[in-house]
mmCIF file of C-alpha atoms in Angstrom:
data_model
loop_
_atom_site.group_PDB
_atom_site.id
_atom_site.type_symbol
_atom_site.label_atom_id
_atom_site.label_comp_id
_atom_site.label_asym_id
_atom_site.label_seq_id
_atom_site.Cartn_x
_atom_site.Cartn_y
_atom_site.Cartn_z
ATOM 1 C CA UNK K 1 -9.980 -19.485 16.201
ATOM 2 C CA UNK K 2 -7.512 -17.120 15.097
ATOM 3 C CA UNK K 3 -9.786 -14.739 13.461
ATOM 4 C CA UNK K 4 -12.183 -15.360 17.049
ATOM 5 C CA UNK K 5 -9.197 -14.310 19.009
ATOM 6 C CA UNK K 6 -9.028 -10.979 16.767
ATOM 7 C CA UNK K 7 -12.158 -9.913 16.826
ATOM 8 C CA UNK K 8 -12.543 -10.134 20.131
ATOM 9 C CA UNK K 9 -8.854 -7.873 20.359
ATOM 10 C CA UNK K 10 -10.905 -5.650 18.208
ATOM 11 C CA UNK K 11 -13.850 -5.789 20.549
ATOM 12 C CA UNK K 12 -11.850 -4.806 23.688
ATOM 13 C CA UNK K 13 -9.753 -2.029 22.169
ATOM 14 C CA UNK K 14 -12.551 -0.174 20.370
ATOM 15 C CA UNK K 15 -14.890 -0.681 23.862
ATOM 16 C CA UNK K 16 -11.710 0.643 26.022
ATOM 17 C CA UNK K 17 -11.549 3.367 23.158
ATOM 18 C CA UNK K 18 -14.515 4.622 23.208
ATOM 19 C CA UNK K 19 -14.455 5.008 26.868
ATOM 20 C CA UNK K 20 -11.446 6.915 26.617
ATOM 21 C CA UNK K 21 -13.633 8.940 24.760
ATOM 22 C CA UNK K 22 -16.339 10.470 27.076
ATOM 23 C CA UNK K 23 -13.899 11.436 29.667
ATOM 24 C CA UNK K 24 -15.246 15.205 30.457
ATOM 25 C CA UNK K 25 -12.971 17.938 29.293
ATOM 26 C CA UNK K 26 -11.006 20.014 31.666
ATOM 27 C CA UNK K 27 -10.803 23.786 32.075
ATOM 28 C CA UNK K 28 -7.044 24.354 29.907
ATOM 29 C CA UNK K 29 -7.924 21.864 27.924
ATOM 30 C CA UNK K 30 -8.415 22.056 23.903
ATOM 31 C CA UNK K 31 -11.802 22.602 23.106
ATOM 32 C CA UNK K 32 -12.180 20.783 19.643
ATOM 33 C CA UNK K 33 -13.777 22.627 16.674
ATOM 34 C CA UNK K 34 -16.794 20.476 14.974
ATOM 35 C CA UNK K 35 -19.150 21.461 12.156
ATOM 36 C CA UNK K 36 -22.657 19.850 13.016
ATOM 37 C CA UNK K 37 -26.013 20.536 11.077
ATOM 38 C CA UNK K 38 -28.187 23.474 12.469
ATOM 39 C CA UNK K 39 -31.974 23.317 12.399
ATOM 40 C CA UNK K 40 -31.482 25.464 9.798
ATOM 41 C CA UNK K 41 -29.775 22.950 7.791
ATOM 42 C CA UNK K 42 -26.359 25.000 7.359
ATOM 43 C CA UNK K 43 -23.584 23.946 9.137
ATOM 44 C CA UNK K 44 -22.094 25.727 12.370
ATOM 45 C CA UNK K 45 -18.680 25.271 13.367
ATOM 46 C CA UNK K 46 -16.207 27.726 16.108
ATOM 47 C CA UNK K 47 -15.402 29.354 12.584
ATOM 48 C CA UNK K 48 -18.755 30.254 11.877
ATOM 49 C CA UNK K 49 -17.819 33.170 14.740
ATOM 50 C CA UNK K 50 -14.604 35.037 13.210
ATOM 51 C CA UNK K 51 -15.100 38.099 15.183
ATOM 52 C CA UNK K 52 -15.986 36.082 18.619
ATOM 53 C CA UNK K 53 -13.765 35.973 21.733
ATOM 54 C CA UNK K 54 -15.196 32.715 23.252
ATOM 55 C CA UNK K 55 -18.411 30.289 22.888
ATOM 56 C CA UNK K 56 -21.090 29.200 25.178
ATOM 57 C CA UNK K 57 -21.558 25.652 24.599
ATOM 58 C CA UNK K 58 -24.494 23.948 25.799
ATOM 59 C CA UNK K 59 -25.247 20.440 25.731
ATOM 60 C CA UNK K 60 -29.132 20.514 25.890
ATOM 61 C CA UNK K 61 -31.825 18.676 24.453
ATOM 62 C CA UNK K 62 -35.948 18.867 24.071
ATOM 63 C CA UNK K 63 -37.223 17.294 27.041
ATOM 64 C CA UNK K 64 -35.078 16.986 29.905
ATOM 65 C CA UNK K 65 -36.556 18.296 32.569
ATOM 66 C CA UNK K 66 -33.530 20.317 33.925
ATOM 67 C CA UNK K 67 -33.487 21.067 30.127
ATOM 68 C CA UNK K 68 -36.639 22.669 30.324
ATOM 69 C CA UNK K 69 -36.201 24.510 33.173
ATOM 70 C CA UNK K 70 -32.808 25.860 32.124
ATOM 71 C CA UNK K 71 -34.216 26.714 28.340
ATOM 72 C CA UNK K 72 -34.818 30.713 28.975
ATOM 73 C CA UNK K 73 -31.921 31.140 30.870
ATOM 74 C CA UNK K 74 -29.796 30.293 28.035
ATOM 75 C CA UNK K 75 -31.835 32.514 25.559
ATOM 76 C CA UNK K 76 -30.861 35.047 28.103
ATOM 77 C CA UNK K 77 -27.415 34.007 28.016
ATOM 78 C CA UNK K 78 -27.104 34.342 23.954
ATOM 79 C CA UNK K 79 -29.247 37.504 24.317
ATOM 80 C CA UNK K 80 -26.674 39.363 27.041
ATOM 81 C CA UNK K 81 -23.295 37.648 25.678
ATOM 82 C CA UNK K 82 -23.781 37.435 22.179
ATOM 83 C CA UNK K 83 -22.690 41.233 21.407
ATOM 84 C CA UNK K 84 -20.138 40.939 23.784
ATOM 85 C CA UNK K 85 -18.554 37.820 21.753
ATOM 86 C CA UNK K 86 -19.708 35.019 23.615
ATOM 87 C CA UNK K 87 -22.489 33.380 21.846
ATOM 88 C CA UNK K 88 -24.443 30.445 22.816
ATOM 89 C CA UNK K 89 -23.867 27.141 20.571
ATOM 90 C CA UNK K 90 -26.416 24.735 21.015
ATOM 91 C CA UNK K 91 -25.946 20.776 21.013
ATOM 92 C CA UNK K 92 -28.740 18.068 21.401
ATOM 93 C CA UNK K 93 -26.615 15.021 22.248
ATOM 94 C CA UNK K 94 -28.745 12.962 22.417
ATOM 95 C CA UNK K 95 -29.612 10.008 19.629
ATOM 96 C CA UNK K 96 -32.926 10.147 18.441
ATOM 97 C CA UNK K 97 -33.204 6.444 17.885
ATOM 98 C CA UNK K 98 -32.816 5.920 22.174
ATOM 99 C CA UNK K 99 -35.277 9.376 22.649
ATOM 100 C CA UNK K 100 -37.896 10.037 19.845
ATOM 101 C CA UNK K 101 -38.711 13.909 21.474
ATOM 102 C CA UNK K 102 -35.202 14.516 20.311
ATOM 103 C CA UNK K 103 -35.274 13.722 17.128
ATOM 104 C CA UNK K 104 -33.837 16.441 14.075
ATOM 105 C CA UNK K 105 -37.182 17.593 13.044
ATOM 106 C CA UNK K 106 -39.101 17.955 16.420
ATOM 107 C CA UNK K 107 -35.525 20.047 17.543
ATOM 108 C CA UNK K 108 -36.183 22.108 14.167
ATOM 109 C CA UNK K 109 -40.173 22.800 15.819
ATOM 110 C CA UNK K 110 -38.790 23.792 18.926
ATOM 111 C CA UNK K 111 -36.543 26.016 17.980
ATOM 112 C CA UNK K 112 -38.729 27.287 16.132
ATOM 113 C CA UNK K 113 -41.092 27.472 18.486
ATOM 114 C CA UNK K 114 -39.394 29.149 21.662
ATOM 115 C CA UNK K 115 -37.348 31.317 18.630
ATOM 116 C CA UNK K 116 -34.127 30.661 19.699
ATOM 117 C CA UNK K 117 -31.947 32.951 19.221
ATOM 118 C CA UNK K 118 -28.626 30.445 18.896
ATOM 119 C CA UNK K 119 -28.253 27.445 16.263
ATOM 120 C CA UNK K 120 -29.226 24.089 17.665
ATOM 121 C CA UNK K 121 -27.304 21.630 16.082
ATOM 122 C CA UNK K 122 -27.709 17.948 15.949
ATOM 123 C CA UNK K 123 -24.709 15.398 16.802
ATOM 124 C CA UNK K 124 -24.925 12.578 14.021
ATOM 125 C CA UNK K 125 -23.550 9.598 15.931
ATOM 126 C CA UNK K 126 -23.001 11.298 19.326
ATOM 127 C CA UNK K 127 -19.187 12.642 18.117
ATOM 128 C CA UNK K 128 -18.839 15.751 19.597
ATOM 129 C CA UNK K 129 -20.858 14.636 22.591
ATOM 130 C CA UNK K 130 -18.094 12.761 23.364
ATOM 131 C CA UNK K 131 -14.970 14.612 22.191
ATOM 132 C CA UNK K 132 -16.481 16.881 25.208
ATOM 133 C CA UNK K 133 -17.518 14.055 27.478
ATOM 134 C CA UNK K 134 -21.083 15.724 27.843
ATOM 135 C CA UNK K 135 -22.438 13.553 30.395
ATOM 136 C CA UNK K 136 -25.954 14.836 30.830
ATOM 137 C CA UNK K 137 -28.601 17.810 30.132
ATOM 138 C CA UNK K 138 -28.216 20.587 30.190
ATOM 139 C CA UNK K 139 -23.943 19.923 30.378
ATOM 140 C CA UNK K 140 -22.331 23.561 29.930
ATOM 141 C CA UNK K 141 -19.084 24.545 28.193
ATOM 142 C CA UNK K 142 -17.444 28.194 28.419
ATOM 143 C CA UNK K 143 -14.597 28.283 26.157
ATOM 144 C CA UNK K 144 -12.206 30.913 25.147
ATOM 145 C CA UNK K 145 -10.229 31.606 22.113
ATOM 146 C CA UNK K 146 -6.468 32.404 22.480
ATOM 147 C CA UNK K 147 -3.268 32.661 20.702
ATOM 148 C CA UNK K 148 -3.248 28.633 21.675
ATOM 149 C CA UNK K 149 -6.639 27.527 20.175
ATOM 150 C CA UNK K 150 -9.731 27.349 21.261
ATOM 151 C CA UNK K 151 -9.207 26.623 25.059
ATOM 152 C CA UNK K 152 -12.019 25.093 27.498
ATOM 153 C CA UNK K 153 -12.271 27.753 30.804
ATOM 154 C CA UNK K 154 -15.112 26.294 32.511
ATOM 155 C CA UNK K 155 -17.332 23.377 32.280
ATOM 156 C CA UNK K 156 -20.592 22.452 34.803
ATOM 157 C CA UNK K 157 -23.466 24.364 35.511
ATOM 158 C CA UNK K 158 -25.422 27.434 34.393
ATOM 159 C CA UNK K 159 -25.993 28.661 37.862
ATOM 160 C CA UNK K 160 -26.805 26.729 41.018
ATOM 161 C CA UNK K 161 -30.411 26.899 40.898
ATOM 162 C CA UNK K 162 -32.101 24.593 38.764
ATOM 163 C CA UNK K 163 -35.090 25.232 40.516
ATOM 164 C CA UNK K 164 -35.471 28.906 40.630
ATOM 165 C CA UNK K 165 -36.527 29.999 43.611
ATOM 166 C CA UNK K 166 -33.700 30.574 45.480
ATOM 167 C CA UNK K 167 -33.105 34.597 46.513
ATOM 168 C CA UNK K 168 -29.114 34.630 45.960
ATOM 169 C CA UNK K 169 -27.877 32.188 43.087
ATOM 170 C CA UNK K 170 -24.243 32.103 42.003
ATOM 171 C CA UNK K 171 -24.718 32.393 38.493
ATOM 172 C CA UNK K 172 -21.694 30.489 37.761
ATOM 173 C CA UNK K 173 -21.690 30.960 33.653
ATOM 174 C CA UNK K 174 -22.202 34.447 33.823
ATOM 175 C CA UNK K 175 -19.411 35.144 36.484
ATOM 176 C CA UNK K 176 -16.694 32.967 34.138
ATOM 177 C CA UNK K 177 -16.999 34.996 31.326
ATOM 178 C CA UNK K 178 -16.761 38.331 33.642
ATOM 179 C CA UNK K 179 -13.977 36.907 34.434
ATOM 180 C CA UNK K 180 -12.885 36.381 31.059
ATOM 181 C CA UNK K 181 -13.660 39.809 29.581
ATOM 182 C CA UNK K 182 -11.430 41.450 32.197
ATOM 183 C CA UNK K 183 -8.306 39.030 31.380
ATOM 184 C CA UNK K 184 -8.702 36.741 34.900
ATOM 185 C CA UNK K 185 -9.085 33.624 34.407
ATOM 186 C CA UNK K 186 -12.360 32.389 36.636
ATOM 187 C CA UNK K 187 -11.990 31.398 40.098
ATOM 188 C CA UNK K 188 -14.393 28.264 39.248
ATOM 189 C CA UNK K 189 -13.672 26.126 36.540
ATOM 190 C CA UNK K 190 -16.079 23.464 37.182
ATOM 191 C CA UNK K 191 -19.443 22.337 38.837
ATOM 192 C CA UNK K 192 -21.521 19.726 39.319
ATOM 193 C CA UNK K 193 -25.491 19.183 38.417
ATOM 194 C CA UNK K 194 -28.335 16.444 38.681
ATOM 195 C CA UNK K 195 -29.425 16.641 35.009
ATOM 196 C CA UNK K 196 -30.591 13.899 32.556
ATOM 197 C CA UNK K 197 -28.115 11.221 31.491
ATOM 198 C CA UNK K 198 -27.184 11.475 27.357
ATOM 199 C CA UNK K 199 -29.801 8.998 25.585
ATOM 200 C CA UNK K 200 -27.950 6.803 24.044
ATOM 201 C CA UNK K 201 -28.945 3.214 21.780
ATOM 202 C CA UNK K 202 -28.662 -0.192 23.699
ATOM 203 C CA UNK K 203 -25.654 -2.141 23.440
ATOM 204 C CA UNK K 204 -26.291 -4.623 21.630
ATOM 205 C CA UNK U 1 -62.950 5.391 57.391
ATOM 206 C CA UNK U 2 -64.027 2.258 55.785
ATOM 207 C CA UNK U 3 -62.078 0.457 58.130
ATOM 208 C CA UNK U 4 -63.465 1.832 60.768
ATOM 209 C CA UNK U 5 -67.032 0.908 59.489
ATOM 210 C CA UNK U 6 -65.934 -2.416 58.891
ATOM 211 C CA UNK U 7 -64.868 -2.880 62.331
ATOM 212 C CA UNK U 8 -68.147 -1.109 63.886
ATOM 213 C CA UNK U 9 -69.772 -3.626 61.865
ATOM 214 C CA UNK U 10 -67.553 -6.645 63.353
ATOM 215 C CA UNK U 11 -67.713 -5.250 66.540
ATOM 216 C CA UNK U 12 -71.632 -5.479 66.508
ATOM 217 C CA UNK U 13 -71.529 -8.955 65.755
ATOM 218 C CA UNK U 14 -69.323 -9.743 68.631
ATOM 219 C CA UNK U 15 -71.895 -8.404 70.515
ATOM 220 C CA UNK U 16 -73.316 -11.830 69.646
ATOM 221 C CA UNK U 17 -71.193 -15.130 70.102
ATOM 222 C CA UNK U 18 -68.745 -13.998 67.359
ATOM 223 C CA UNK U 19 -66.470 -12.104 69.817
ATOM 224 C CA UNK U 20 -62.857 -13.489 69.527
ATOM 225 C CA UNK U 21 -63.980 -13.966 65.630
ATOM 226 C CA UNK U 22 -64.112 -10.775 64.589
ATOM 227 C CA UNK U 23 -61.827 -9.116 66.783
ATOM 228 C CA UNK U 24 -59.029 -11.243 64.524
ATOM 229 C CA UNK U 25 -60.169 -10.141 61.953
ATOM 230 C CA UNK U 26 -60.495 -6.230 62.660
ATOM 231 C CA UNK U 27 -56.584 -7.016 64.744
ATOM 232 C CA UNK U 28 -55.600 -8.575 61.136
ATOM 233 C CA UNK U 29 -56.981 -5.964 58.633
ATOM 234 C CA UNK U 30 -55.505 -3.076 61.318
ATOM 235 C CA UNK U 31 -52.118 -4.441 60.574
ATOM 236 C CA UNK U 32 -52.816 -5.434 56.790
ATOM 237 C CA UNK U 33 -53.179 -1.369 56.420
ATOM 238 C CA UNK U 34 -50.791 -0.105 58.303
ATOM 239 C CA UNK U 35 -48.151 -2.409 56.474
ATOM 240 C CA UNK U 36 -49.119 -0.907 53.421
ATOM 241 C CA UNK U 37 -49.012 2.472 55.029
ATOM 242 C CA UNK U 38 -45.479 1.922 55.857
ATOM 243 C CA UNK U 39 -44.176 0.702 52.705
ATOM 244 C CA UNK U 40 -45.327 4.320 50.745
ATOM 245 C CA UNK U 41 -43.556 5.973 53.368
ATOM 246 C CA UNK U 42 -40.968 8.412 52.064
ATOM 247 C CA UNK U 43 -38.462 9.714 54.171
ATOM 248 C CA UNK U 44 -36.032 12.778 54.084
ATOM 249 C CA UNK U 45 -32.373 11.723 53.970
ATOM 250 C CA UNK U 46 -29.011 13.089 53.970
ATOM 251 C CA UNK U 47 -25.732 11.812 53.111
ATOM 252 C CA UNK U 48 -24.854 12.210 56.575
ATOM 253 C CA UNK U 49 -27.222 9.725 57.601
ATOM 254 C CA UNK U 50 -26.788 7.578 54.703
ATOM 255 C CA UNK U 51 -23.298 6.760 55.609
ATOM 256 C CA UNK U 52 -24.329 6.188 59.114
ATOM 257 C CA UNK U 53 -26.910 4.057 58.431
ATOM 258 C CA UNK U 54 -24.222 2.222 55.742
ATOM 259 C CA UNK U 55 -21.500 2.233 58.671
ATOM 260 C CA UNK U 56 -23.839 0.704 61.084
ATOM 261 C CA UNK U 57 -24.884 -2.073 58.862
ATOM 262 C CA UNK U 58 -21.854 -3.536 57.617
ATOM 263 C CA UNK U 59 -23.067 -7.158 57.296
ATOM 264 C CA UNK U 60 -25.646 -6.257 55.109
ATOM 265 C CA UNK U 61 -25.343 -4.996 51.187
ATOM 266 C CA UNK U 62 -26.624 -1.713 49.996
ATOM 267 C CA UNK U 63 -27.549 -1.079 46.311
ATOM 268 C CA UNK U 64 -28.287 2.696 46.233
ATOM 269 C CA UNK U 65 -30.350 3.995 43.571
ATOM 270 C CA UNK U 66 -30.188 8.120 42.535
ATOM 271 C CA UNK U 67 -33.691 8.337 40.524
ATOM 272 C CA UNK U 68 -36.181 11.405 40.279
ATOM 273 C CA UNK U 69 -40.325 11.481 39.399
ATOM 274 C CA UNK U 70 -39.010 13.099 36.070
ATOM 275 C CA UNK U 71 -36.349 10.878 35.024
ATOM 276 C CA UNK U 72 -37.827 8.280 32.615
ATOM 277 C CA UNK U 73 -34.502 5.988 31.948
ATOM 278 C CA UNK U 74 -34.618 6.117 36.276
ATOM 279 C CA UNK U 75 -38.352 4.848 35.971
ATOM 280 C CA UNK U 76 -37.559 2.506 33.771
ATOM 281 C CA UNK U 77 -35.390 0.321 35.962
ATOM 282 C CA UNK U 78 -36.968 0.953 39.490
ATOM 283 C CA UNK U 79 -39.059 -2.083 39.023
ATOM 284 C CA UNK U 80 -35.754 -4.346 38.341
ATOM 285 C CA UNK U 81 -34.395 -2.903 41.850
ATOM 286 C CA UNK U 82 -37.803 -3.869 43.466
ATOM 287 C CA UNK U 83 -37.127 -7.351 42.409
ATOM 288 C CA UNK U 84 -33.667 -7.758 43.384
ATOM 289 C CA UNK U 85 -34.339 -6.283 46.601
ATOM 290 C CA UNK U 86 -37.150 -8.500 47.110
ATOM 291 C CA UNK U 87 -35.684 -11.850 45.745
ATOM 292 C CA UNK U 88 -32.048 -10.981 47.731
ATOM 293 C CA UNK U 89 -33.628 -9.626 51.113
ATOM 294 C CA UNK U 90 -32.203 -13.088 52.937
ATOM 295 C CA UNK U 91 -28.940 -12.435 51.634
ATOM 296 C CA UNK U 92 -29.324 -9.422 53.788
ATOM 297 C CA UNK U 93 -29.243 -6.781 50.696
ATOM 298 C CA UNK U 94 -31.012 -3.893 51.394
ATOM 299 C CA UNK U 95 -32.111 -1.623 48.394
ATOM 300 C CA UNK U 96 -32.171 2.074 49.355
ATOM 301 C CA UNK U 97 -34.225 4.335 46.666
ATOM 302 C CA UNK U 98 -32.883 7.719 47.141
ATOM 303 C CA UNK U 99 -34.856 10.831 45.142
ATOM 304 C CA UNK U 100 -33.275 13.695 43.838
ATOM 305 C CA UNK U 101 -36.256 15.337 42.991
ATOM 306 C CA UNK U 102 -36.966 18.877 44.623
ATOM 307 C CA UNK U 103 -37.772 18.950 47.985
ATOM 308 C CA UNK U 104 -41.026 21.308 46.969
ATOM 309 C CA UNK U 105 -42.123 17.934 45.024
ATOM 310 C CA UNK U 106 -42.025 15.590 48.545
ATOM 311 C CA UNK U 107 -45.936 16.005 48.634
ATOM 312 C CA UNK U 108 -46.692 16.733 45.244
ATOM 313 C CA UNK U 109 -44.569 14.140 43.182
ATOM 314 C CA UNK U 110 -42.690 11.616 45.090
ATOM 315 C CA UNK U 111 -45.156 10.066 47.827
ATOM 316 C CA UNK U 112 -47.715 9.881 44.999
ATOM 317 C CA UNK U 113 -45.235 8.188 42.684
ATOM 318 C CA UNK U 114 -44.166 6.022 45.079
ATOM 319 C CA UNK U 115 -47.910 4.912 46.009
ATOM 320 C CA UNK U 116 -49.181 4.829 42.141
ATOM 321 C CA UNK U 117 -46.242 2.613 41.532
ATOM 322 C CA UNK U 118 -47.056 0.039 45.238
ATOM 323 C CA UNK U 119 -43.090 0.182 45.887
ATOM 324 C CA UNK U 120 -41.976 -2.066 48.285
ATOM 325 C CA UNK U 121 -38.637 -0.635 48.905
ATOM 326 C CA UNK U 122 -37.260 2.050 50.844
ATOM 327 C CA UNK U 123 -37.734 5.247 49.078
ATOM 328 C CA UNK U 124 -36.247 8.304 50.337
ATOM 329 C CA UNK U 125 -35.873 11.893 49.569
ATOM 330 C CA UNK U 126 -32.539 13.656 49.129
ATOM 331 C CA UNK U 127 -32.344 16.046 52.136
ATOM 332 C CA UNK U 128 -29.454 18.063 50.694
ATOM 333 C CA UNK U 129 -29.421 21.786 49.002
ATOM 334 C CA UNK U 130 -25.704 22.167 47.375
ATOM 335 C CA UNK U 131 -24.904 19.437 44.743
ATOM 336 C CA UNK U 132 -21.350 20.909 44.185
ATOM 337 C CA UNK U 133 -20.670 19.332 47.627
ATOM 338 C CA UNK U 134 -23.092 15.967 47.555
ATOM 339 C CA UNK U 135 -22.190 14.880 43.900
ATOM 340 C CA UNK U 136 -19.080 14.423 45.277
ATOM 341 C CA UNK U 137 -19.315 13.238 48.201
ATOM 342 C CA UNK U 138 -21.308 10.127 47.292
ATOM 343 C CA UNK U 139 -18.719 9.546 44.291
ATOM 344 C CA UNK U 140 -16.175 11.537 42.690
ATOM 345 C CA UNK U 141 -16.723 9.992 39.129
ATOM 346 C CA UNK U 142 -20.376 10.860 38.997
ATOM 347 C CA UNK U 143 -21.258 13.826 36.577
ATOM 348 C CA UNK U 144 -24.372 14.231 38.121
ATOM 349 C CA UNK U 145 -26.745 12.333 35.510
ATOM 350 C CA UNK U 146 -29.198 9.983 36.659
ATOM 351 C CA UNK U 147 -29.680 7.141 36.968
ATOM 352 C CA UNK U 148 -26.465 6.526 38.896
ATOM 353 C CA UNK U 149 -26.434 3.535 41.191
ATOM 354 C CA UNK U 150 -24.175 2.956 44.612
ATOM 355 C CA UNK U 151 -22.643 -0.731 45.348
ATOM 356 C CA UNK U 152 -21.767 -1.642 48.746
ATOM 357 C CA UNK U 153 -20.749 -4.425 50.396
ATOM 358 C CA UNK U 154 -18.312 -4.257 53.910
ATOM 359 C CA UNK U 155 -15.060 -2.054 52.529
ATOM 360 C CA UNK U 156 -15.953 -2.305 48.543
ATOM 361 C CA UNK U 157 -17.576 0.439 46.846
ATOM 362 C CA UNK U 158 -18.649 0.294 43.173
ATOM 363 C CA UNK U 159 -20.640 3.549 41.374
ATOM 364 C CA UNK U 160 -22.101 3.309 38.334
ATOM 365 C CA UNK U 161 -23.689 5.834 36.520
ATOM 366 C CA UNK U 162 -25.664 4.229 33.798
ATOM 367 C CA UNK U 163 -29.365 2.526 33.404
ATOM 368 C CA UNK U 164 -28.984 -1.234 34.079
ATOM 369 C CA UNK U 165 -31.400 -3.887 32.966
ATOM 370 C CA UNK U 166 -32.897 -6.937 35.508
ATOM 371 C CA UNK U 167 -29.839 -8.530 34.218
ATOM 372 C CA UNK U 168 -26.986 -6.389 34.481
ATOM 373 C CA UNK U 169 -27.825 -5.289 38.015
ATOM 374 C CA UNK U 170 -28.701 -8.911 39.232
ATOM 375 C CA UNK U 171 -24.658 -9.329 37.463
ATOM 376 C CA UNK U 172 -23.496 -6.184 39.369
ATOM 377 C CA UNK U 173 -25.165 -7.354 42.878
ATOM 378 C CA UNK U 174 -23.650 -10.903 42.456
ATOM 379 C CA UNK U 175 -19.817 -9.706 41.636
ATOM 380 C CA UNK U 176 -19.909 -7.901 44.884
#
């Protein structure tokens, strides 16, 4: 009975724990530093970037729709921010047990494929994905290095037309780091998006 | 068309002694059809008239569904929202399927989907353009991923932004 009565103490703690753990980070909150495997096969990590200012972080995956449709515009991203010290860091956070698409090797083939530009790093065990809280695909970090660490500025959206057909989008990741690159911090620090949840495996 | 020819066809033979006969039956296949018809109906919404239509019902129990065409997790579980909503409709629960597909996709996506699919519920279409303002007006919590599911019942409200099996959302309904 005893031992019953701790594992179930166990039980609550670590499920109470864990959802303590996908709460979404906040603009002026710490952004935490991970090193995750690239399709490469080297590892990336915030210090893989000595001479960068900030990151792009994107949560994005293989076949999300939203994913999809979002895909060039962060090649463009990496492409215009890149020399300016903002690159784009890529993370599938999805596990490739719950979506097959996803797994490391068909990420390597994409990549590959579309040439990206960025690494595209895979999240053994979903870690990161939830030190950040990524909720869904594509989920999109701006963060910023300082004298205090690396420090989350903006977290949503890439603009606020998934679609692309609207005449006048507010391209929301591209105005934060204009912001950033003149010393203002940006007037908005976070957005909302219909994108696809993070696949994750069954409870058991 | 075929209906038509099948009540030409019944209409001749009540030119014989077969009159009231067939005129049931054309009366009875008329609204066989146009049942059907309704139920692949999909209509625009907003969350305007989603709250009205929630205000103005409050005996009854709405389990909101966010889903899209292209979500497969949202596809998955559709089918164990048809059956609740269909084994629950005397306990006066009304399942609401709301689409968050692109409006461009009405025509193209969603009314086929729904009619591939036979669903029985109410499907609609989210009639709304800025998601910075309807993400949060529906709940503050949600993210934005889909699924994401709405629980009402009189003054409690219960959002929950995961995919649920028959099980869990027959548990959800029932704690309301």
């Amino acid at each position: 009975m005893q031992k019953f009565i701790t594992t179930v103490t166990v039980l609550v703690f670590s499920i109470l724990f864990a959802q303590a753990q996908t709460a979404t980070l906040k603009a002026g909150q710490t952004a935490p530093d991970f090193k995750l495997k690239n399709v490469d096969g080297k590892e990336v990590s915030f210090e893989s970037y000595p001479k960068a200012k900030g990151f792009i972080v994107v949560f994005t995956c293989n076949t999300c729709p939203y994913a999809v449709a979002y895909e060039q515009r962060i090649i463009e991203l990496d492409k215009k921010f890149k020399s300016q010290g903002y690159p784009v860091i890529a993370i599938n956070p999805n596990d490739p047990e719950a979506s097959k698409a996803d797994s490391f090797d068909k990420m390597q083939k994409l990549a590959k494929d579309k040439k990206y530009p960025f690494p595209y790093l895979f999240d053994q065990g979903q870690v990161v994905t939830d030190q950040y809280g990524a909720k869904h695909t594509p989920h999109l970090y701006i963060v910023s290095k300082t004298a205090k660490g690396n420090i989350v500025e903006y977290v949503g959206a890439i603009d606020n037309d998934p679609e692309g057909t609207k005449t006048e989008k507010i391209k929301y990741a591209e105005d934060v780091i204009a912001s950033l690159k003149s010393n203002q911090k940006p007037a908005i620090t976070e957005t909302k998006e219909i994108g696809c949840t993070v696949k994750r495996k069954a409870k058991a | 068309m075929s209906l038509n020819y099948i009540c030409k066809a019944k209409l001749i033979l009540a030119m014989t002694n077969m009159k009231i006969h067939a005129f049931k039956i054309c009366t009875l296949l008329f609204f066989a059809f146009s049942i059907a018809g309704y139920s692949q109906n999909v209509k625009l919404l907003n969350i305007d008239q989603l709250n009205e239509r929630i205000k103005n019902g409050k005996d009854s129990t709405y389990v909101v569904n966010f889903w899209a065409t292209w979500c497969a997790p949202c596809i998955k579980e559709l089918p164990h929202f048809e059956k609740v909503g269909a084994e629950y409709k005397s306990e006066k629960l009304a399942v609401l399927l709301v689409s968050v597909d692109f409006k461009s996709k009405l025509n193209s996506a969603v009314i086929p989907f729904v009619k591939r699919k036979n669903m029985k519920s109410e499907v609609f279409l989210l009639n709304e353009s800025s998601p910075q303002e309807y993400i949060d007006r529906i709940d503050k919590n949600w993210s934005g991923s889909i699924p994401a599911t709405l629980f009402i019942k009189g003054d409690k409200r219960k959002f929950v932004e995961t995919e649920f099996t028959y099980e869990q959302l027959l548990t959800e309904y029932k704690k309301l």
